[in-house]
Coordinates of C-alpha atoms and ligand atoms in Angstrom, one line a residue:
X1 CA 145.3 126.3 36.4
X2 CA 146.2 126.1 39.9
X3 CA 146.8 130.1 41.7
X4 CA 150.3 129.9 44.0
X5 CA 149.1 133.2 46.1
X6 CA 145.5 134.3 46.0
X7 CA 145.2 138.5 44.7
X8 CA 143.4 140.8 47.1
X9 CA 140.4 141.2 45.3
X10 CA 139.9 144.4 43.6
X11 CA 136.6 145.7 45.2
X12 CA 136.7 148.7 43.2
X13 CA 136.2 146.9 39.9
X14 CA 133.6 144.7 41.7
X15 CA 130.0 145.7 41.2
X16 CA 129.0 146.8 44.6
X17 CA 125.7 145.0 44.0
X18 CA 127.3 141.5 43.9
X19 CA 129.1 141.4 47.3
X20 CA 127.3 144.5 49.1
X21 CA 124.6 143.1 51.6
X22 CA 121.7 145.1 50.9
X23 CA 119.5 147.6 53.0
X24 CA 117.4 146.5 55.1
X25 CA 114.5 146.9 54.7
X26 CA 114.3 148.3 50.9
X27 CA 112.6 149.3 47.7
X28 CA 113.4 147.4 44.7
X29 CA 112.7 147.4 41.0
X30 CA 114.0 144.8 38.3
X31 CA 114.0 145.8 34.3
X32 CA 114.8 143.5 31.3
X33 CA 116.0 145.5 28.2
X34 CA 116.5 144.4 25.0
X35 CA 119.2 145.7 22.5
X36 CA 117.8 146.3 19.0
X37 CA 120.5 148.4 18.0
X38 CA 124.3 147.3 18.8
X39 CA 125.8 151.0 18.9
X40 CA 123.1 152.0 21.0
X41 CA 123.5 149.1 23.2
X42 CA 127.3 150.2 23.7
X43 CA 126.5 153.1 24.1
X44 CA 123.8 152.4 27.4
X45 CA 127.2 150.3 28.8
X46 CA 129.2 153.7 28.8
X47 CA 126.3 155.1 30.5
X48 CA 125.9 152.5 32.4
X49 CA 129.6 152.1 33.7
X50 CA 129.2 155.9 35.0
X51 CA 126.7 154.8 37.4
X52 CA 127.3 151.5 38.6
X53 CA 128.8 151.5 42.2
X54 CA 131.6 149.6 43.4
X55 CA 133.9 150.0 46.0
X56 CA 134.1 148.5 50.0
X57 CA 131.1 146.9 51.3
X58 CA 131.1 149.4 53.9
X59 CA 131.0 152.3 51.7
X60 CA 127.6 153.9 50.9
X61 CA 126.7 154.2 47.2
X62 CA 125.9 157.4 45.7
X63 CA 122.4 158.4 46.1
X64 CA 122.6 156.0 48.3
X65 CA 121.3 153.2 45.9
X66 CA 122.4 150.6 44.3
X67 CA 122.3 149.6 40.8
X68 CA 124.0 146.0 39.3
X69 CA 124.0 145.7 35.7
X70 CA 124.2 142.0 34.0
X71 CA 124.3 140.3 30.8
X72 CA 122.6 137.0 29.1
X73 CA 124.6 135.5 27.0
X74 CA 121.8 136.6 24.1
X75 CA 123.1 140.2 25.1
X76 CA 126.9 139.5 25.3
X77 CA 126.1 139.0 21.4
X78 CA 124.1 141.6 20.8
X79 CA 127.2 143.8 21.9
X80 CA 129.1 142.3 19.1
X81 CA 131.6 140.6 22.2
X82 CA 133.7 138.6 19.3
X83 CA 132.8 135.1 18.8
X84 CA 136.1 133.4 20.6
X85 CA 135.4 135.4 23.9
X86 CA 131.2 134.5 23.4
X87 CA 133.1 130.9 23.0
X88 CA 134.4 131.1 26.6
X89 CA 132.1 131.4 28.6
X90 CA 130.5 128.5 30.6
X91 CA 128.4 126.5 28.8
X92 CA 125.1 126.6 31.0
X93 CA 125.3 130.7 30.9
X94 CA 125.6 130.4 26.8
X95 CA 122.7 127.8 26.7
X96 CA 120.2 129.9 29.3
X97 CA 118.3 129.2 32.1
X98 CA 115.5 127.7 29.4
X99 CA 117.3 125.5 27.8
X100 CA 118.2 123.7 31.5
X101 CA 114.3 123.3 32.1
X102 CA 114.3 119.5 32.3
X103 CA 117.4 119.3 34.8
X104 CA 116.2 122.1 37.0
X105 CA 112.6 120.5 36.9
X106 CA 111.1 123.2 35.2
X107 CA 108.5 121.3 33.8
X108 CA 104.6 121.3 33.5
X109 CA 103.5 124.6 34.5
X110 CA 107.0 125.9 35.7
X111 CA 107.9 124.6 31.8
X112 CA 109.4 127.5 29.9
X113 CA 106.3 127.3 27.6
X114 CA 104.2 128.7 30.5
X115 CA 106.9 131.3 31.2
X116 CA 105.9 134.9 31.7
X117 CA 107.0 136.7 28.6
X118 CA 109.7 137.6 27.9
X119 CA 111.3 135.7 30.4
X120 CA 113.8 133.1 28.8
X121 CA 113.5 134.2 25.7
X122 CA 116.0 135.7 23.0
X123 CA 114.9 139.4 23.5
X124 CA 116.0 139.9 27.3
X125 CA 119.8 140.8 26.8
X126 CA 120.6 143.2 29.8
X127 CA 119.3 142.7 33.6
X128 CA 119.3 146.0 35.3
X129 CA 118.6 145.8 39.1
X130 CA 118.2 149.0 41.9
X131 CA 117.7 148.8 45.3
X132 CA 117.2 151.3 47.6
X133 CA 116.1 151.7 51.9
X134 CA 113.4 154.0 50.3
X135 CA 111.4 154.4 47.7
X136 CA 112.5 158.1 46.7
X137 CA 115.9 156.7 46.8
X138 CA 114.7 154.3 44.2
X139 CA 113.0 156.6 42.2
X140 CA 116.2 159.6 42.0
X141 CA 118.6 156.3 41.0
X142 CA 116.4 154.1 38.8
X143 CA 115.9 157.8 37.0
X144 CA 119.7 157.9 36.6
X145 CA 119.4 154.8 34.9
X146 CA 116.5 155.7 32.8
X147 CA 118.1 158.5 30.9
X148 CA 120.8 155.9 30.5
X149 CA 118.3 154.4 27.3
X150 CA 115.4 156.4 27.4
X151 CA 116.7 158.3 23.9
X152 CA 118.3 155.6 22.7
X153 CA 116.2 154.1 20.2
X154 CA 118.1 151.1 19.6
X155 CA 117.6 149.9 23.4
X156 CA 114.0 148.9 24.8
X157 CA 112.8 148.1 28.0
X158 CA 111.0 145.0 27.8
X159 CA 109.9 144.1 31.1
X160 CA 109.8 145.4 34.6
X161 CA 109.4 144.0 38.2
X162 CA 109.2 146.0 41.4
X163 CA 109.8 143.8 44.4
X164 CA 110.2 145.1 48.1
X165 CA 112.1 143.8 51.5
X166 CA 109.7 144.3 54.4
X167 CA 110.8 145.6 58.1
X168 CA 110.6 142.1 59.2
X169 CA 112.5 140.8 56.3
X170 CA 109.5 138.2 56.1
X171 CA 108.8 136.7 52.2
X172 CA 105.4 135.2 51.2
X173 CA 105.2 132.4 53.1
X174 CA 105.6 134.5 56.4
X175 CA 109.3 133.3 57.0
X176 CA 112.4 135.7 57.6
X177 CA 114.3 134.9 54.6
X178 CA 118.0 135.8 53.5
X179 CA 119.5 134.9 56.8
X180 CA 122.4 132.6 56.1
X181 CA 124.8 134.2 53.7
X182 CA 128.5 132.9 53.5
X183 CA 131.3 135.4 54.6
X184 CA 133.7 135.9 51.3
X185 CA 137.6 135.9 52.0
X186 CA 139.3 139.2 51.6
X187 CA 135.7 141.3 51.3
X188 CA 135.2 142.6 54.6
X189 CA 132.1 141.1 54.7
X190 CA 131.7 139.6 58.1
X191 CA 129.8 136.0 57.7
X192 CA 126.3 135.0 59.5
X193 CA 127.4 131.5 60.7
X194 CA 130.6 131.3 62.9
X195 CA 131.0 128.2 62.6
X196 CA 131.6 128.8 58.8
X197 CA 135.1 129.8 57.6
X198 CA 135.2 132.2 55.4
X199 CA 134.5 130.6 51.4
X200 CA 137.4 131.1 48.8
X201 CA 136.6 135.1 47.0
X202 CA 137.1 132.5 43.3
X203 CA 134.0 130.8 44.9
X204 CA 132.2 134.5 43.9
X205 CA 134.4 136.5 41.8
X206 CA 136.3 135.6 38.9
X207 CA 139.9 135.3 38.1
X208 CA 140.4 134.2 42.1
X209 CA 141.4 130.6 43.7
X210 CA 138.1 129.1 44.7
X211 CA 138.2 126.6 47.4
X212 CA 139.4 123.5 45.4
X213 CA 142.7 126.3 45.0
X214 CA 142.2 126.7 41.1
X215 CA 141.1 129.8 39.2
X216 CA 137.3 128.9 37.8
X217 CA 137.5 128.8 34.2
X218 CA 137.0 132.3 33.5
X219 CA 135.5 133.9 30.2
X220 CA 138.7 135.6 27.5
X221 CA 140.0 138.0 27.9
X222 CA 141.1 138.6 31.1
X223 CA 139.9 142.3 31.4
X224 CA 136.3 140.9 30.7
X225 CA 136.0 138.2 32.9
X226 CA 137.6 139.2 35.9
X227 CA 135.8 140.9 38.7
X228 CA 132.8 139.4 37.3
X229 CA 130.6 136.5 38.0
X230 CA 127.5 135.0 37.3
X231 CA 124.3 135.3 38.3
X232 CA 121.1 133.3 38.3
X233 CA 117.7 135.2 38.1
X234 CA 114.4 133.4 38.8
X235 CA 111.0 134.6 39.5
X236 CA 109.0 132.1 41.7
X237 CA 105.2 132.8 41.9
X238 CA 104.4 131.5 45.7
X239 CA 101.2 129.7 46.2
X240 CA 100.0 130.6 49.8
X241 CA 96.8 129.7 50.1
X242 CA 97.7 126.4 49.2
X243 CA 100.7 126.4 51.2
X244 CA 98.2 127.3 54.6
X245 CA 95.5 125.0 53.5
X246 CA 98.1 122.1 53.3
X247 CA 99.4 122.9 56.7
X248 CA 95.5 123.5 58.0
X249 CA 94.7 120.0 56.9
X250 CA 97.4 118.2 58.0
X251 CA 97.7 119.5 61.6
X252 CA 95.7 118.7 64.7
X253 CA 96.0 122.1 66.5
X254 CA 97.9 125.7 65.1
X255 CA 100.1 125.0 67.2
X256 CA 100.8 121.9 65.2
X257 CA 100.6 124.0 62.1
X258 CA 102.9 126.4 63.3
X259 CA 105.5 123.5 63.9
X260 CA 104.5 121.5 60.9
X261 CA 105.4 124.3 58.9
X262 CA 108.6 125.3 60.5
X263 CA 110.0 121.2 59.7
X264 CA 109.2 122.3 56.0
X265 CA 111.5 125.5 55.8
X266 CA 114.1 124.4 58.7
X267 CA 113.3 128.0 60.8
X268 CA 110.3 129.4 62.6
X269 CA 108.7 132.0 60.9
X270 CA 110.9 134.8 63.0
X271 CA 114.1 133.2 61.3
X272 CA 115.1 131.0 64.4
X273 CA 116.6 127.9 63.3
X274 CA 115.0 124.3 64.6
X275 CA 118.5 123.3 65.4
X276 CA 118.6 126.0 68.6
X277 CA 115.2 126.5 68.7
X278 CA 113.3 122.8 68.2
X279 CA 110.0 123.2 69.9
X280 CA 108.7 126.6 69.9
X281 CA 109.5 129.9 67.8
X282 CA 111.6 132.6 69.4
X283 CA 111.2 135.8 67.9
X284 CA 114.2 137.1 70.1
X285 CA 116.7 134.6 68.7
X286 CA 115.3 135.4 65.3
X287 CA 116.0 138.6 65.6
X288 CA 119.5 138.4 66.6
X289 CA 122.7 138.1 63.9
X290 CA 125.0 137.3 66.2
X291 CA 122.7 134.0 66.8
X292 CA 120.4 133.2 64.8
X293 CA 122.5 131.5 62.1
X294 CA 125.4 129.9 64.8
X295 CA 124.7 126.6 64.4
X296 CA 125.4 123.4 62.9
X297 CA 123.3 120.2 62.3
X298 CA 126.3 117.6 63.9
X299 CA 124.5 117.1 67.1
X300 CA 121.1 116.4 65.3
X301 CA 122.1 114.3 62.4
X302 CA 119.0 112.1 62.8
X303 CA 117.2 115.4 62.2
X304 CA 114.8 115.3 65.6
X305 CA 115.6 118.7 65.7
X306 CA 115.6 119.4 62.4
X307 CA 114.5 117.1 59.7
X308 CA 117.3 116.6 56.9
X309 CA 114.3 117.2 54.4
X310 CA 113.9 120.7 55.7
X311 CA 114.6 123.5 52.7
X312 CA 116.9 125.3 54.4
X313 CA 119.0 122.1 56.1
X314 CA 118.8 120.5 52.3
X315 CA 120.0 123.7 51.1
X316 CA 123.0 124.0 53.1
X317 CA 123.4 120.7 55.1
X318 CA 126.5 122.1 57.0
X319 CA 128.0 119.5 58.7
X320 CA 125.7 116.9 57.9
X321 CA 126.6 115.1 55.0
X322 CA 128.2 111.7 55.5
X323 CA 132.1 112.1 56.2
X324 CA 133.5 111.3 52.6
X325 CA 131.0 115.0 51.0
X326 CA 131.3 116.9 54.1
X327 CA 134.1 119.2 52.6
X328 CA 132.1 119.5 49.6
X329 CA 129.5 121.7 50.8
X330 CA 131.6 124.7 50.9
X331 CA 131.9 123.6 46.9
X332 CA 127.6 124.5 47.2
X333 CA 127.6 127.6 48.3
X334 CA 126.1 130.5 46.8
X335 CA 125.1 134.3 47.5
X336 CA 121.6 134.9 47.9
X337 CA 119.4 138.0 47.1
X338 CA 115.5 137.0 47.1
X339 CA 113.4 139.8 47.4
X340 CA 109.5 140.0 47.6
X341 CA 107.2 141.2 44.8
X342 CA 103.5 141.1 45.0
X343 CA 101.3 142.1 48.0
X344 CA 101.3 139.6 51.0
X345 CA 98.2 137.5 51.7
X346 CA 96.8 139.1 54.6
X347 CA 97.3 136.5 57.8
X348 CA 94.6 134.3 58.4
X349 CA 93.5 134.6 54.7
X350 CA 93.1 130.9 53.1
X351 CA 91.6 131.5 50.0
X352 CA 93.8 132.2 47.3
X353 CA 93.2 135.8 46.2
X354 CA 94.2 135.1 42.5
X355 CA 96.9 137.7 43.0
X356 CA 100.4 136.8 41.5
X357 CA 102.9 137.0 44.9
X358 CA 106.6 135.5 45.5
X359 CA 110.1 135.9 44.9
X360 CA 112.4 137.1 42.9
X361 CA 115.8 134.9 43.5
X362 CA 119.2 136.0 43.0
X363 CA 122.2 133.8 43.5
X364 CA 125.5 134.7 42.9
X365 CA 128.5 132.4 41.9
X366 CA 131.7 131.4 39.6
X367 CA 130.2 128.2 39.2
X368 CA 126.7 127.7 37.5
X369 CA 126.7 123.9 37.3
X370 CA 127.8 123.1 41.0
X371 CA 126.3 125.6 42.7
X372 CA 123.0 126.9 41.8
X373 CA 122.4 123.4 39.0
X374 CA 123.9 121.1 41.7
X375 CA 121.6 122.5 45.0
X376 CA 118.5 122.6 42.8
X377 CA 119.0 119.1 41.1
X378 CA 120.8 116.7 44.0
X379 CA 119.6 118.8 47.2
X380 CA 116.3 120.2 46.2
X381 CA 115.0 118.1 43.6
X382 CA 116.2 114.7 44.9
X383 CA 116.7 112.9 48.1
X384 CA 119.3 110.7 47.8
X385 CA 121.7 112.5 49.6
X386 CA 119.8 112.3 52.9
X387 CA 118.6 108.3 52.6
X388 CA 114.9 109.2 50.9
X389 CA 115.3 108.8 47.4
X390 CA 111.5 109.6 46.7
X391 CA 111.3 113.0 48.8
X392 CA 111.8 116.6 47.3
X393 CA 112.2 119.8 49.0
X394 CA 108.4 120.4 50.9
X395 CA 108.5 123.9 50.2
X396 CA 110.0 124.4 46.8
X397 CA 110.6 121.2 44.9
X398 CA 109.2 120.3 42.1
X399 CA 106.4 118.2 44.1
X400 CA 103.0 116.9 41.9
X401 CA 100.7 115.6 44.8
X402 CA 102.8 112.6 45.8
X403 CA 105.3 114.3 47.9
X404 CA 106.5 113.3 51.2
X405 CA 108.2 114.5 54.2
X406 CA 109.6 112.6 57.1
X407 CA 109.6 114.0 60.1
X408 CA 111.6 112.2 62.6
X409 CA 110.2 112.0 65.7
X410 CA 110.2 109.6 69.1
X411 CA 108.5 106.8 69.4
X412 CA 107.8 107.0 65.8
X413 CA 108.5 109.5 63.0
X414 CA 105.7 112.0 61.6
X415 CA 105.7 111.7 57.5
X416 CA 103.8 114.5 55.4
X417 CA 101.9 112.9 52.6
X418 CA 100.8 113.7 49.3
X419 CA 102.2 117.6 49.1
X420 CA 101.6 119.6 46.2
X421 CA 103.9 122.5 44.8
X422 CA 103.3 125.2 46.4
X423 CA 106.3 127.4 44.2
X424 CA 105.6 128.0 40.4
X425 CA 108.8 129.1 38.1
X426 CA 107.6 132.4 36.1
X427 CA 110.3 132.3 34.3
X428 CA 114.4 133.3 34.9
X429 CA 118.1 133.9 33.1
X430 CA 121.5 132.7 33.3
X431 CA 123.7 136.3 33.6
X432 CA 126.4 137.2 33.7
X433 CA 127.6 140.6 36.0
X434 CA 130.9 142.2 35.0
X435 CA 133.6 144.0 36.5
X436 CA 133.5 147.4 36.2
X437 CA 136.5 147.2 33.9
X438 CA 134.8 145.0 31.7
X439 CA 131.6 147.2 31.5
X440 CA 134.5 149.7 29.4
X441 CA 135.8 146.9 27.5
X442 CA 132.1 146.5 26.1
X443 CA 131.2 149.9 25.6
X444 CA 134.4 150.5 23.7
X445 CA 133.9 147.3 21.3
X446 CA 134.4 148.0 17.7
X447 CA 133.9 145.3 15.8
Ligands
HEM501 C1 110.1 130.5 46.5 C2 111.1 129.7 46.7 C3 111.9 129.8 48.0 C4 111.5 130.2 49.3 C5 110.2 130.7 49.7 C6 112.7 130.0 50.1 C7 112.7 130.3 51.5 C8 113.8 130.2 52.3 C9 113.8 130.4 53.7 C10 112.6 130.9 54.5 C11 115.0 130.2 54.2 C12 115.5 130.3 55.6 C13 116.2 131.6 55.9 C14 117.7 131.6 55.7 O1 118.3 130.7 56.1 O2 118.2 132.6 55.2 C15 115.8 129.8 53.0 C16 117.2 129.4 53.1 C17 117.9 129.1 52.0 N1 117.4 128.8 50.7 FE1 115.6 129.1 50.1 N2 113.7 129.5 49.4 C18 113.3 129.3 48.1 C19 114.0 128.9 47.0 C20 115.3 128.5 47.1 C21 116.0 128.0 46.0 C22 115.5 127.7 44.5 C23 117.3 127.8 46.4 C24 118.5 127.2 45.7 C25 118.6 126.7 44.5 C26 117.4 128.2 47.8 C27 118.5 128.1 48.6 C28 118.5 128.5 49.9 C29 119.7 128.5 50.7 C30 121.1 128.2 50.2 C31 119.3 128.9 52.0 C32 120.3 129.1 53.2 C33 120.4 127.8 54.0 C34 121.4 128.0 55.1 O3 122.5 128.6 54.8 O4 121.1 127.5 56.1 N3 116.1 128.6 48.2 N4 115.0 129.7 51.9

C-alpha cells in the first residue's frame, strides 16, 4: 500500500516510552508478567492504559517516570485478541525471539535451552518497563504499576530485572553506550548525527510511510496496530574479565590495549568516535552531543581510522556500504535503549568475579526482519558485507575461539586472532508496544 501524504503522527496515542529519549542518568526496573486469568489480564490493560504516558517528547511524564507497557504474541492470546487480528501480525513477533535462535546465532550457551527462565518461554505475556532519573521516582511509579496486578489473582509477576544508567552513561565493558540514535520525522526529536536526515516516523511507528514510502504491514484492525510498534528485548550477560584478559594478551603496552579495544567497539571508551578521534581518546569530544556522533565513515572507507569490523561502524556503516546498498542503511535502522544491570567490575579487576553483569537491549522498529534480524544476521553475525566473509562482530558476535579482526593499518594491517565471545544471550522476546488507543481496544475485548 503506498501512503500519498504522510499523517502527523499522533504523539498522544504514542507510548511516551517508545520515542522519549530517556533520563540521563536513571533507575530502571524490568518485570515479565504472566496472565493466568484472561478477565484479569484485561483488566491490568485498563489499569494499565491509566498510567502509561504519552504525549511530546519534550513533555515530562507524571511522577516524572516513565512506564512502557508491551505484549508477546503468547500475551496478545492470552487477551483473547481474536484469531484474524493474532493472524496479522508479523510473522517473527508470532513465532518469538526463541524460535529465531538458529538465525540470530543463539546457539550453544546463548541457545534458548540455556536461557534464564522464563525468558522465551510461553508464560512471559506482558513486558512492563519503568525508568526513572531516581530511584524514589522509580519506586512512587513502579508502585503505581504494582497495584495495577497486585490483587488480581489471575495476573503474576514472573520475573524481574532492575538495571541502571550511570552518570557517565558507561555499560560493562567501560564504553559510553546509546550515543547514536536516529532523529524520527515529525517527533521533535532532534537526531545525534547531522549528517543523518531525519528516518521515515513508518520506520518506528505503525500505520506511517516508512522510507521505501509504503505503510509497513501493520497488525488488524487499524485502532490496534497503529501508534504501535515492535519491540525486541534481549538480556546479554557481558563477560568482562574475559573481554580485558583478551585485550591484556594481545597488546604490547595499555596504551595498545586502550586502542586495541577501541578498533573492537568503533569509539573510545568516553564515546568519541575513531572516525574524529583515530589515535587517542578525547573525553571532551565524548562528552559533547553536538559532536560526538557528526560524522561519517566516506573519508575512511579503508577503515585506517576505523576498521569496517568495528561493532558500532558494522552496526550502522553510514556511508560506507558500496554505492548500489548505500541507501539501504536507512532501511537498518533501529531505536536503541540498552541499559546496565549488574554491578560493574571494578577497573583494573581481571578476574572474573562470577557475578552476572551486562545489558539489557531494547530496539525499537516496524520491521523485525530487516532491522533488528537483518543487523544481527548480515552485519553482526557475518562479514560479507565488508569483504571478510570469516569475521564476526569482535565484541558481540557470536565468536567460538576462531574469531578474527582486521585491523587496517600502514605498512601492514594488525589482525586479532582467535577471539572468544565475550557476550552471552540470557534470554529475550519479540513484543509488541501499542498505542495508547489500542491499550482500550484490549482491555474492552469481549470475546
Ligand atoms: C552486549 C552487547 C552490546 C554491547 C556491549 C554494545 C555496545 C555498543 C557501544 C559501546 C556502542 C557505541 C556507542 C554508540 O554509538 O551509541 C554501540 C553502538 C551500536 N550498537 Fe551495540 N552493543 C551491543 C549489542 C548490540 C546489538 C545486539 C545490536 C544490534 C542488533 C547493536 C547495535 C548497535 C547500534 C545500531 C549502534 C549505533 C551505531 C551507530 O549509530 O554508529 N548493539 N554498541
Amino acid at each position: 500500500m503506498t501512503a500519498a501524504t504522510p499523517d502527523a503522527l499522533e504523539l498522544d496515542d504514542i507510548q511516551s516510552g517508545v520515542l522519549h529519549p530517556r533520563p540521563s542518568p536513571y533507575a530502571g526496573r524490568h518485570l515479565l508478567l504472566r496472565i493466568v486469568d484472561r478477565a484479569d489480564g484485561r483488566e491490568l490493560v485498563r489499569r494499565l492504559h491509566g498510567i502509561v504516558d504519552a504525549g511530546r517528547p519534550s513533555a515530562r511524564p507524571a511522577g516524572g517516570a516513565w512506564l512502557t507497557v508491551a505484549f508477546t504474541y503468547q500475551g496478545l492470546k492470552a487477551l483473547g485478541v481474536p484469531e484474524a487480528s493474532l493472524e496479522s501480525f508479523a510473522p517473527e513477533f508470532k513465532q518469538g525471539m526463541a524460535a529465531r535462535a538458529a538465525l540470530l546465532g543463539d546457539v550453544g550457551d546463548n541457545s534458548p535451552t540455556n536461557w534464564e527462565p522464563p525468558l522465551g518461554g510461553p508464560d512471559v505475556h506482558v513486558a512492563l518497563a519503568v525508568l526513572s532519573p531516581d530511584a524514589a521516582g522509580l519506586e512512587t511509579v513502579a508502585e503505581r504499576a504494582r497495584r495495577g496486578y497486585a490483587d488480581l489473582r489471575g495476573v503474576e509477576v514472573i520475573w524481574r530485572q532492575d538495571c541502571y544508567q550511570l552518570p557517565n552513561e558507561r555499560t560493562s565493558f567501560g564504553f559510553k553506550d546509546g550515543i547514536g540514535q536516529p532523529a524520527v520525522e515529525g517527533s521533535g526529536i532532534p537526531g545525534s548525527n547531522p549528517h543523518e536526515p531525519p528516518i521515515k516516523a513508518g520506520e518506528f511507528i505503525l500505520g506511517y510511510p516508512d522510507e521505501t514510502g509504503s505503510l509497513p504491514p501493520m497488525p488488524t484492525p487499524e485502532v490496534l496496530g497503529r501508534n504501535g510498534t515492535y519491540v525486541v528485548f534481549r538480556k546479554l550477560h557481558t563477560r568482562v574479565a574475559a573481554y580485558r584478559q583478551y585485550l591484556r594478551a594481545k597488546a604490547a603496552t595499555r596504551a595498545d590495549e586502550a586502542l586495541l579495544g577501541a578498533k573492537m567497539v568503533g569509539r573510545w571508551p568516553s564515546g568519541a568516535p575513531l572516525a574524529i578521534a583515530p589515535e587517542r581518546d578525547d573525553p571532551a569530544l565524548g562528552a559533547d552531543p553536538e559532536r560526538n556522533n557528526a560524522f561519517s565513515y566516506g573519508d575512511d572507507l579503508r577503515g585506517f581510522k576505523c576498521p569496517a569490523g568495528a561493532h558500532a561502524r558494522r552496526a550502522n556503516p553510514r556511508d560506507a556500504l558500496d554505492a548500489e546498498h548505500l541507501t539501504d542503511v536507512r532501511l537498518h535502522r533501529m531505536i536503541r535503549r540498552g541499559t546496565s544491570y549488574g554491578p560493574m567490575l571494578p577497573d583494573g579487576v581481571l578476574e572474573d568475579d562470577g557475578v552476572d553483569r551486562g545489558i539489557v537491549f531494547v530496539f525499537v522498529g516496524t520491521h523485525l526482519d530487516r532491522q533488528f534480524e537483518f543487523v544481527k544476521t548480515q552485519w553482526l553475525n557475518d562479514g560479507i558485507f565488508i569483504g571478510a566473509p570469516a569475521e564476526k562482530d569482535p565484541l558481540v558476535g557470536a565468536n567460538d575461539g576462531t574469531g578474527t579482526l582486521t585491523i587496517p593499518r600502514r605498512p601492514i594491517r594488525r589482525r586479532l586472532q582467535e577471539l572468544p565471545p565475550f557476550v552471552v544471550t540470557r534470554g529475550g522476546e519479540y513484543c509488541f508496544a501499542p498505542g495508547l488507543r489500542a491499550l482500550r481496544w484490549l482491555a474492552d475485548l469481549d470475546t
